[in-house]
Short mmCIF file of C-alpha atoms in Angstrom, two decimals:
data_model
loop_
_atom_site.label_atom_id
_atom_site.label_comp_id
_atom_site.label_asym_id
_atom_site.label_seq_id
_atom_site.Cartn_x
_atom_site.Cartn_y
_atom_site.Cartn_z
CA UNK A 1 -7.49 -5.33 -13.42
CA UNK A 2 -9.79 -4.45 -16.06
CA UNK A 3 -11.87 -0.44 -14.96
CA UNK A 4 -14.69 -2.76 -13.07
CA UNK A 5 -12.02 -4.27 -10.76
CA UNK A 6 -11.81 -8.08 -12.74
CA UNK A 7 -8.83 -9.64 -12.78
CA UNK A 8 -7.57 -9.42 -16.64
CA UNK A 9 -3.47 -10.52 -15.43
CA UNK A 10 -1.97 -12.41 -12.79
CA UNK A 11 1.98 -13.72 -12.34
CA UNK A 12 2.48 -17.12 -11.02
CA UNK A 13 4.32 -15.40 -7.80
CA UNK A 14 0.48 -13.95 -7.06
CA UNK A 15 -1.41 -16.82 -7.50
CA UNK A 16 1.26 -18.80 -5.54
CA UNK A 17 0.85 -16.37 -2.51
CA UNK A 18 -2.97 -16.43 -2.63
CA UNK A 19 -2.82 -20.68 -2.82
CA UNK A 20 -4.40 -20.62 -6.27
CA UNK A 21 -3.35 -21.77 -9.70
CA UNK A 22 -3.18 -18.92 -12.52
CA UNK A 23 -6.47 -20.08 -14.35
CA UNK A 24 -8.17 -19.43 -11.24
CA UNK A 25 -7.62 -16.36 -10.42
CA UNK A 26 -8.77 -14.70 -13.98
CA UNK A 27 -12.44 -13.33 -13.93
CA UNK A 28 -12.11 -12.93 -10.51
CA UNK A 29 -11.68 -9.64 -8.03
CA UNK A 30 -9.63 -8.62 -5.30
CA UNK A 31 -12.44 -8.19 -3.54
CA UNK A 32 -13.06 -12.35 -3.57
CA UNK A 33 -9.34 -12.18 -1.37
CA UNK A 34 -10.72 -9.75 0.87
CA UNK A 35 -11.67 -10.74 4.67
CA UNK A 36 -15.93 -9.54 5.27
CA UNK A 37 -14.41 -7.24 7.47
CA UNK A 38 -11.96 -5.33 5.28
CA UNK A 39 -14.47 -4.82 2.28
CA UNK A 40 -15.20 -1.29 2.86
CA UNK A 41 -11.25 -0.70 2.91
CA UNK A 42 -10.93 -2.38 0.15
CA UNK A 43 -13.63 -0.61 -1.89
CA UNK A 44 -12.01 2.57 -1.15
CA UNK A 45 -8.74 2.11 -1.91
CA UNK A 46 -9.96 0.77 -5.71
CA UNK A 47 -12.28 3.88 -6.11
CA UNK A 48 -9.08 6.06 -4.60
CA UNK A 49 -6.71 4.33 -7.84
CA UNK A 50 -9.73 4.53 -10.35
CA UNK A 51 -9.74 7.91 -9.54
CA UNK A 52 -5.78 8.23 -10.38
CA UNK A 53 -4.59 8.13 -6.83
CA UNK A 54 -1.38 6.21 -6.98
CA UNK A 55 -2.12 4.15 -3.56
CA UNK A 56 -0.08 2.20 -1.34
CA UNK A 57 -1.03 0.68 2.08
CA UNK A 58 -0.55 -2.50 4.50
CA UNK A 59 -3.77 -5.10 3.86
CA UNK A 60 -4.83 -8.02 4.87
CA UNK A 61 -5.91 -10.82 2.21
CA UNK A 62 -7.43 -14.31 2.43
CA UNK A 63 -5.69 -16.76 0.98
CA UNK A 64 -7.71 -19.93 -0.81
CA UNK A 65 -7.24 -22.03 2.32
CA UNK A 66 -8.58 -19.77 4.13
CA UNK A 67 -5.44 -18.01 6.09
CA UNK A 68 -4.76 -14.39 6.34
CA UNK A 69 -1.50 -12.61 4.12
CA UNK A 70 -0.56 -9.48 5.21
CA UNK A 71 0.65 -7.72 1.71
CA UNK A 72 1.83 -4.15 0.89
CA UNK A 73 -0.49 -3.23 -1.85
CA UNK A 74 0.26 -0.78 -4.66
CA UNK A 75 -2.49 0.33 -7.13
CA UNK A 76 -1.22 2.50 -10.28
CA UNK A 77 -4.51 3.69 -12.76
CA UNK A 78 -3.22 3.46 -15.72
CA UNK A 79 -5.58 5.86 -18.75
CA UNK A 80 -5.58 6.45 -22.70
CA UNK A 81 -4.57 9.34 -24.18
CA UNK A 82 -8.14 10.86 -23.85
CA UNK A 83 -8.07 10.06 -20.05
CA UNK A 84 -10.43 7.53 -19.56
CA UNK A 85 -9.55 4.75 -17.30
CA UNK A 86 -8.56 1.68 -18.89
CA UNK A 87 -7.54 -0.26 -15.65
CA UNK A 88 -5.54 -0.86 -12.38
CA UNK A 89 -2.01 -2.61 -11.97
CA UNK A 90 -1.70 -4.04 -8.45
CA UNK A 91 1.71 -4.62 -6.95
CA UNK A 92 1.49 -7.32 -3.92
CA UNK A 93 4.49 -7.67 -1.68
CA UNK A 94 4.03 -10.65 1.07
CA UNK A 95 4.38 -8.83 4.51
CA UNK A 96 3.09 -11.95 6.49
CA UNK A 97 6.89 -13.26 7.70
CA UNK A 98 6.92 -9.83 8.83
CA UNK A 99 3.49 -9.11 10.90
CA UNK A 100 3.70 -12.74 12.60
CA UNK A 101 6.92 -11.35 13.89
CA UNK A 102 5.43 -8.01 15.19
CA UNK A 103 2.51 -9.93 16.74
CA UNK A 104 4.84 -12.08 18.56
CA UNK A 105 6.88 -9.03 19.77
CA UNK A 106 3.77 -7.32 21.09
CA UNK A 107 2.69 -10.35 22.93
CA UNK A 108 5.66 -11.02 24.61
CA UNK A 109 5.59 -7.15 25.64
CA UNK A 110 2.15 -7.71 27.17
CA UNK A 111 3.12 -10.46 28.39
CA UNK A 112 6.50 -9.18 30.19
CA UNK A 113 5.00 -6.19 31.41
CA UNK A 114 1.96 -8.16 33.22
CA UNK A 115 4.69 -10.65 34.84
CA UNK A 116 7.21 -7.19 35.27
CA UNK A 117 4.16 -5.35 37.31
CA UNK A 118 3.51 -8.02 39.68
CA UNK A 119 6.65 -7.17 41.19
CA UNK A 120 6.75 -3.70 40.30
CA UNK A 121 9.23 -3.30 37.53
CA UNK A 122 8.52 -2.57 33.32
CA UNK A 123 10.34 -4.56 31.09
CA UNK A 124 10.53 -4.56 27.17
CA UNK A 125 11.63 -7.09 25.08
CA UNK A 126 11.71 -7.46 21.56
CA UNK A 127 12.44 -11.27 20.71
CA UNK A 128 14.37 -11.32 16.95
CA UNK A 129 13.03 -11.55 14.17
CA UNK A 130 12.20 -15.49 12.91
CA UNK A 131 14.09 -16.04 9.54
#
């Protein structure tokens, strides 16, 4: 991304995970992936790697259909040899496979342990993984 948070470079693998084609995603932000809700997150994290913070967290994108990806983001700064910002790579690792899974885990917990306390007993189970 160029220091103003525009897309300058995108792989195929990206723009396949976010439902776009290549062209589409150039002269365009992050923050046009980003749910309402997770703006402010989002805003921070780019100041945090504009700053030269080498970040990393779990977030949440919106796909061009509309549908959440859950990614691990990376952000390096990278500068010139004066120091001066000349732009952000972002690494993007799909996590969604992953956080459908937990969900499903949780509910069945909740679920379990509702069913579990109407006869007085606490039960956990954690279902496997779907490949």
């Amino acid at each position: 991304m160029s220091p103003d948070g525009v897309t300058v470079l995108v792989n195929p693998r990206m723009a396949e995970m976010l439902g776009c084609g290549v062209d589409e995603l150039h002269e365009k932000t992050l923050f046009d992936f980003v749910f309402e809700e997770d703006l402010p997150a989002a805003h921070d994290h780019l100041r945090r790697c504009q700053a030269g913070e080498w970040t990393s967290l779990e977030w949440r994108l919106r796909r061009a259909d509309g549908t959440e990806m859950w990614t691990l983001a990376t952000c390096n700064p990278t500068f010139d040899p004066a120091g001066r910002l000349q732009g952000t790579v972002g690494h993007f690792t799909d996590l969604t496979s992953r956080k459908t899974a937990e969900r499903k885990a949780l509910d069945a917990n909740e679920r379990l342990a509702i069913d579990a306390a109407e006869v007085g007993l606490y039960v956990i189970a954690i279902p496997e993984p779907e490949r």
